[in-house]
PDB file of C-alpha atoms in Angstrom:
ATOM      1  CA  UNK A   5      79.800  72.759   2.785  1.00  0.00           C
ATOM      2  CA  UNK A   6      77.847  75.722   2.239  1.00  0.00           C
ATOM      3  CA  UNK A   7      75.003  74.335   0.484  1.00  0.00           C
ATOM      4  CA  UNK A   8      74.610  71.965   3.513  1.00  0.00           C
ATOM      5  CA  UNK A   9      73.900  75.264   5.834  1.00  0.00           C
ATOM      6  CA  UNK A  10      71.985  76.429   2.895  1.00  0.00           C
ATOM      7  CA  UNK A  11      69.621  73.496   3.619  1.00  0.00           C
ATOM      8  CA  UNK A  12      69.383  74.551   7.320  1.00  0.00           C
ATOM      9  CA  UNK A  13      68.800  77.819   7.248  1.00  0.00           C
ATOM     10  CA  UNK A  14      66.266  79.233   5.732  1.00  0.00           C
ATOM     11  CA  UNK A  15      64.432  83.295   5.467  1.00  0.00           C
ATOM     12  CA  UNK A  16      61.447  81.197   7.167  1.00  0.00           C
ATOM     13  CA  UNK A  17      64.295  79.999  10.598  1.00  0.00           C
ATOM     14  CA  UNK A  18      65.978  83.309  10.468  1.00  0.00           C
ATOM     15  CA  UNK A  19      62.408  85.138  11.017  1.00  0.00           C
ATOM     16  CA  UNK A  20      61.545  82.334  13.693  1.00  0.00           C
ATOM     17  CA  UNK A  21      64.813  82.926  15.740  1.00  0.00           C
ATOM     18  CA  UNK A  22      64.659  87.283  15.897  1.00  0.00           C
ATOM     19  CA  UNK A  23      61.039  86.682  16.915  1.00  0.00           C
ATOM     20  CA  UNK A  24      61.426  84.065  19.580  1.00  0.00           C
ATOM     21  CA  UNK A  25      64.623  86.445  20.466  1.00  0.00           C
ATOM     22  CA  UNK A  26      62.883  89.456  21.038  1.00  0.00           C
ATOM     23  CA  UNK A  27      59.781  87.914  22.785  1.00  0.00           C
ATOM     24  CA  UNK A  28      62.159  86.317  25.410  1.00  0.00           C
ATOM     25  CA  UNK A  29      63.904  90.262  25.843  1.00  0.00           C
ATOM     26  CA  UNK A  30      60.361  91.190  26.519  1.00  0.00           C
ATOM     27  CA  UNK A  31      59.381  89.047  29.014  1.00  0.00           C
ATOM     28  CA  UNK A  32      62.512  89.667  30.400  1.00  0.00           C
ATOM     29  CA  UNK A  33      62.194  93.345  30.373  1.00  0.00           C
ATOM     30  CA  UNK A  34      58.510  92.881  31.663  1.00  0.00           C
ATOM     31  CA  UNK A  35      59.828  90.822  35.189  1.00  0.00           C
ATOM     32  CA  UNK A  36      62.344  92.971  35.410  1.00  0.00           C
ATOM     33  CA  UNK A  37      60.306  96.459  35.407  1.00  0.00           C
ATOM     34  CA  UNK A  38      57.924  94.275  37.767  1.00  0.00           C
ATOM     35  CA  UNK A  39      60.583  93.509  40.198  1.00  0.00           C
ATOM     36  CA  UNK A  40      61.730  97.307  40.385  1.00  0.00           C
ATOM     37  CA  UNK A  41      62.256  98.899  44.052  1.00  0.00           C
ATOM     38  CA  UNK A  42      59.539 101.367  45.098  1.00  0.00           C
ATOM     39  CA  UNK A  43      61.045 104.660  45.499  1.00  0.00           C
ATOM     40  CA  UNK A  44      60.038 107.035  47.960  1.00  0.00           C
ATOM     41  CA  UNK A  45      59.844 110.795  47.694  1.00  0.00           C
ATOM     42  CA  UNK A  46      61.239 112.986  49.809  1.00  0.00           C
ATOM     43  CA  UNK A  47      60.619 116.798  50.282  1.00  0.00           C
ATOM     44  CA  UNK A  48      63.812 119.044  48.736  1.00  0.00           C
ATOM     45  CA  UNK A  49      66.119 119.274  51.651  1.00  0.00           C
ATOM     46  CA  UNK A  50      67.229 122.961  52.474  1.00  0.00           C
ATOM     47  CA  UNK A  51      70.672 123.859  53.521  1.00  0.00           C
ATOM     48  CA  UNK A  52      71.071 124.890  57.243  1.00  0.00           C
ATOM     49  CA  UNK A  53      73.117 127.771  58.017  1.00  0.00           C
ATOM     50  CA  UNK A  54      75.126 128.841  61.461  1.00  0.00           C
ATOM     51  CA  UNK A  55      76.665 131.934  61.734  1.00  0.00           C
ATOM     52  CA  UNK A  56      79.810 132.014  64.042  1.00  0.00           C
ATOM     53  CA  UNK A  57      80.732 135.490  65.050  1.00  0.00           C
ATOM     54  CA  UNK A  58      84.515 136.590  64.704  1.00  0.00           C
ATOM     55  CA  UNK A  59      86.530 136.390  68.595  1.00  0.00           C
ATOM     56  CA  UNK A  60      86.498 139.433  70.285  1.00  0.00           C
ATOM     57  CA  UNK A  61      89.903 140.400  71.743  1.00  0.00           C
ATOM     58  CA  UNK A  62      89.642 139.791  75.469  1.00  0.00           C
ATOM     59  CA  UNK A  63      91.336 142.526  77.603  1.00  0.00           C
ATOM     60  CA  UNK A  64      94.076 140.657  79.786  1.00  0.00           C
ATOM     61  CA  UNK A  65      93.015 140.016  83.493  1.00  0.00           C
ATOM     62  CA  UNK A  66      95.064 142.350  85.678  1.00  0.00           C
ATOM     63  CA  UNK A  67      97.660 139.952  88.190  1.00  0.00           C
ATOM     64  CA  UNK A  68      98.872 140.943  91.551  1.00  0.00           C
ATOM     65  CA  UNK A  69     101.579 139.321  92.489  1.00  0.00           C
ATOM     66  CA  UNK A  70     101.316 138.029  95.931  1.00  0.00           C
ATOM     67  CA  UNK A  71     103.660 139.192  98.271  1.00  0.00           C
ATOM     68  CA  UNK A  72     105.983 136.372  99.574  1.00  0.00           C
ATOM     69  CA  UNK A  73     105.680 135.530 102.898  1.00  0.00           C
ATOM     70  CA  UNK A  74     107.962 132.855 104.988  1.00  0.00           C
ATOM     71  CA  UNK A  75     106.788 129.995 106.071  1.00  0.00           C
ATOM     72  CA  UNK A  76     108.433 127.058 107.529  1.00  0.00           C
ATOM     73  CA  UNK A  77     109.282 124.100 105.609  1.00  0.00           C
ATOM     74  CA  UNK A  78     108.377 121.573 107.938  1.00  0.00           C
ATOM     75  CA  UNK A  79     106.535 122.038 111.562  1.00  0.00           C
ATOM     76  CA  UNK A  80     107.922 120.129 114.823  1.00  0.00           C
ATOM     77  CA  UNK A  81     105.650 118.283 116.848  1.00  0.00           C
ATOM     78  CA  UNK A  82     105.268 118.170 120.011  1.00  0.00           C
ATOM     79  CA  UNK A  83     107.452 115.269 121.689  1.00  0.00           C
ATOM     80  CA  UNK A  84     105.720 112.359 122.849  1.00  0.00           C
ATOM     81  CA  UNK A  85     105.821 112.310 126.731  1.00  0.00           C
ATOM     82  CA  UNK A  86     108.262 109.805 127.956  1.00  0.00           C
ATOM     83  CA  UNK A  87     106.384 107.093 129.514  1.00  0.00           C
ATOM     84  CA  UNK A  88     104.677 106.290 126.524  1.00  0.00           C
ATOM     85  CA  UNK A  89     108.120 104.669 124.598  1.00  0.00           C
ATOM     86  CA  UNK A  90     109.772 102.569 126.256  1.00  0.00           C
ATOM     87  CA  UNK A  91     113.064  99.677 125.018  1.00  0.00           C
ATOM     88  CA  UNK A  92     111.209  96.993 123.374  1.00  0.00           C
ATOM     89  CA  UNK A  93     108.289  98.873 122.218  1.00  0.00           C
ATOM     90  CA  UNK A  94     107.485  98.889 118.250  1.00  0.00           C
ATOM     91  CA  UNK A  95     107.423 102.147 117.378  1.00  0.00           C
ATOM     92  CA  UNK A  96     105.619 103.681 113.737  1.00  0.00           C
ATOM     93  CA  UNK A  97     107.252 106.402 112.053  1.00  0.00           C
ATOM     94  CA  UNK A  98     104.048 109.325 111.504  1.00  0.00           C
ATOM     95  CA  UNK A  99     104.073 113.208 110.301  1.00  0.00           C
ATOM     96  CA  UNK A 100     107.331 113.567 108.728  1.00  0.00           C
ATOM     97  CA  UNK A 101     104.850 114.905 105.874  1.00  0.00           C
ATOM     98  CA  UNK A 102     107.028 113.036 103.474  1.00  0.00           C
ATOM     99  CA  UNK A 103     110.385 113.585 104.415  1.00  0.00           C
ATOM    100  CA  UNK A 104     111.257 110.639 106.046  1.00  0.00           C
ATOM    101  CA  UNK A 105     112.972 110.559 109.598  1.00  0.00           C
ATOM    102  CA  UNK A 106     116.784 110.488 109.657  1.00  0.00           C
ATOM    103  CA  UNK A 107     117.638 107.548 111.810  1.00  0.00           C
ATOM    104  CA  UNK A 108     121.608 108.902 112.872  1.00  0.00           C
ATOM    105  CA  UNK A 109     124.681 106.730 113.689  1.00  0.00           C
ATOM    106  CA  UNK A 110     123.973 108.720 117.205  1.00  0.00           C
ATOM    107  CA  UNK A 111     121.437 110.601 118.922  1.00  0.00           C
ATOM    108  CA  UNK A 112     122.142 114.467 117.892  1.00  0.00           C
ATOM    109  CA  UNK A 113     121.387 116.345 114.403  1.00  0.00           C
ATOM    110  CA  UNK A 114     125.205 116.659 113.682  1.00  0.00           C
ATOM    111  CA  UNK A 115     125.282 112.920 113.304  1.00  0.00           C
ATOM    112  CA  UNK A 116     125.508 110.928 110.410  1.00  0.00           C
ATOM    113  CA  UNK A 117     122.899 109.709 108.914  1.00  0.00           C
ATOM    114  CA  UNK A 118     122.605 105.705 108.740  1.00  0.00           C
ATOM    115  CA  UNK A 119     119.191 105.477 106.894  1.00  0.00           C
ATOM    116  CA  UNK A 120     116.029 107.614 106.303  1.00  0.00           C
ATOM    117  CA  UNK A 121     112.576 106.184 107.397  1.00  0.00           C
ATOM    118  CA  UNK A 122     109.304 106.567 105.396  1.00  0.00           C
ATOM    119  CA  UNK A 123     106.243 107.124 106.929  1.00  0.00           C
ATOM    120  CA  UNK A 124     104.461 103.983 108.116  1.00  0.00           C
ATOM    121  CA  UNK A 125     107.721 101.984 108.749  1.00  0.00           C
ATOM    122  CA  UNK A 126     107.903 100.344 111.808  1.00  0.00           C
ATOM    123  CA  UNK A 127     110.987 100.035 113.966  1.00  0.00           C
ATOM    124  CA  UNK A 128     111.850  98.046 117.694  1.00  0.00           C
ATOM    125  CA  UNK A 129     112.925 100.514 120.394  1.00  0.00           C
ATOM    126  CA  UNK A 130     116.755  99.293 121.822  1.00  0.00           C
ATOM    127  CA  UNK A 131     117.564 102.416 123.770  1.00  0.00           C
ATOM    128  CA  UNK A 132     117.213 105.329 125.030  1.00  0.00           C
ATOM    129  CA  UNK A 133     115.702 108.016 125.662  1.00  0.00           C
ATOM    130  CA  UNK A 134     118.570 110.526 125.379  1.00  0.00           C
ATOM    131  CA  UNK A 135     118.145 114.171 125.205  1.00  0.00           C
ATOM    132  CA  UNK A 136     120.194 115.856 122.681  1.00  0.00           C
ATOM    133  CA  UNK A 137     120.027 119.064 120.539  1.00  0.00           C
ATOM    134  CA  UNK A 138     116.718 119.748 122.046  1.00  0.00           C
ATOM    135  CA  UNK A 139     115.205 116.670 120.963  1.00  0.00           C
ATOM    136  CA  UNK A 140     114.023 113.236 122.667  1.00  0.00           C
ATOM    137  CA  UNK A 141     115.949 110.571 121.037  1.00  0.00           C
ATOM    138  CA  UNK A 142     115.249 106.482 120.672  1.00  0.00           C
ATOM    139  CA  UNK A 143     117.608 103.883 118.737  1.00  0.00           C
ATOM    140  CA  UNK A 144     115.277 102.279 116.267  1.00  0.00           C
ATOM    141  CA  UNK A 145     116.064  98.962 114.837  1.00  0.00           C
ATOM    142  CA  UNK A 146     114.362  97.639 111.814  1.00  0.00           C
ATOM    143  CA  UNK A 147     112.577  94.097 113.134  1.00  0.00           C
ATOM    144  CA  UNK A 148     113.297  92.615 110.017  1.00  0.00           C
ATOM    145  CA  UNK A 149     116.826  93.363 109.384  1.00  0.00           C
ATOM    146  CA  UNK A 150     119.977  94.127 111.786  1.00  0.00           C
ATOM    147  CA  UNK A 151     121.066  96.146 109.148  1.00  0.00           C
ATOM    148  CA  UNK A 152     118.902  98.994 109.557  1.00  0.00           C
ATOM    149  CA  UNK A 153     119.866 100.585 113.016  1.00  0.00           C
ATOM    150  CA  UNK A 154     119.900 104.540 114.201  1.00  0.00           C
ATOM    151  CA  UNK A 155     118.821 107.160 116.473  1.00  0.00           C
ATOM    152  CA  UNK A 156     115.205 108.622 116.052  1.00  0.00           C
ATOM    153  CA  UNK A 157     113.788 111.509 117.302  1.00  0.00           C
ATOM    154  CA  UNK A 158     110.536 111.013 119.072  1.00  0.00           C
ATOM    155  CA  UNK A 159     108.367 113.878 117.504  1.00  0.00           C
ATOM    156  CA  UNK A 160     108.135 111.461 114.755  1.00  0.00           C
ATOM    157  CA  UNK A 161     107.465 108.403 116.951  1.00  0.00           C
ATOM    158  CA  UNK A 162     103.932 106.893 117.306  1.00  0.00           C
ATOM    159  CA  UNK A 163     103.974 103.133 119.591  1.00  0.00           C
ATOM    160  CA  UNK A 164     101.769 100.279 117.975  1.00  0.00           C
ATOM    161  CA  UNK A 165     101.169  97.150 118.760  1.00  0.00           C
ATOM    162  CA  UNK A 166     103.038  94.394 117.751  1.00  0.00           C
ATOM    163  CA  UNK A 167     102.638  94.160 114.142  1.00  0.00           C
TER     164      UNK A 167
END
């Protein structure tokens, strides 16, 4: 078996096959050093340096205390003249400034309250006006429910047209 190799290889192959190996590195080596990127130069880059100063301590701003002065919670308006409502009229409640008018079970403050109206929400006039507790007073039905009824005061009133 051996002396079959024998017959194949020879000092004369062995010589061929490093040579043809290390001509094929070097062309190899040659493309490759060919192919290599460009590099560019740049300058040395220099470091860039901000100083930020320590806080100061800031001397507290002096406060005066404001002197409390009463003010009403809520302002009354001044009532609508009677002609203007009338039974039937839709009315719009306007400048409760977010509270809401108190619609009562009947016309007077001492009352109960049946429901609270927002601003914006429109109600039919069924009766009135009666004067009570110093205020104008209209029953107020909401047109979309029978549900909703109660007694209004008119400061809060504005008529519209039917909506």
């Amino acid at each position: 078996m051996f002396r079959s190799i024998r017959g194949w290889v020879s000092l004369k192959v062995v010589l061929g096959g490093i040579i043809f190996a290390v001509c094929v590195f070097a062309i190899l080596l040659g493309i490759l050093w060919s192919l290599k990127a460009q590099s560019t130069r740049t300058a040395p880059s220099t470091a860039l340096l901000s100083v930020i100063e320590v806080p100061t301590i800031t001397p507290p701003i002096p406060v005066s205390t404001p002197t409390p002065t009463q003010s009403p919670t809520s302002e009354q308006q001044e009532p609508i003249p009677m002609g203007e409502i009338k039974i039937g009229d839709y009315v719009q409640v306007t400048g409760t400034g977010g509270d809401g008018l108190r619609l009562h079970e009947t016309a007077g403050v001492a009352s109960k309250v049946n429901y609270i109206a927002i601003d914006s929400e429109v109600f039919i006039v069924k009766d009135g006006p009666v004067d009570a507790d110093g205020y104008v007073w209209w029953e107020l039905q909401d047109p979309y429910t029978d549900d909703m009824v109660g007694w209004g005061v008119a400061n809060y009133l504005a008529v519209v047209q039917n909506p």
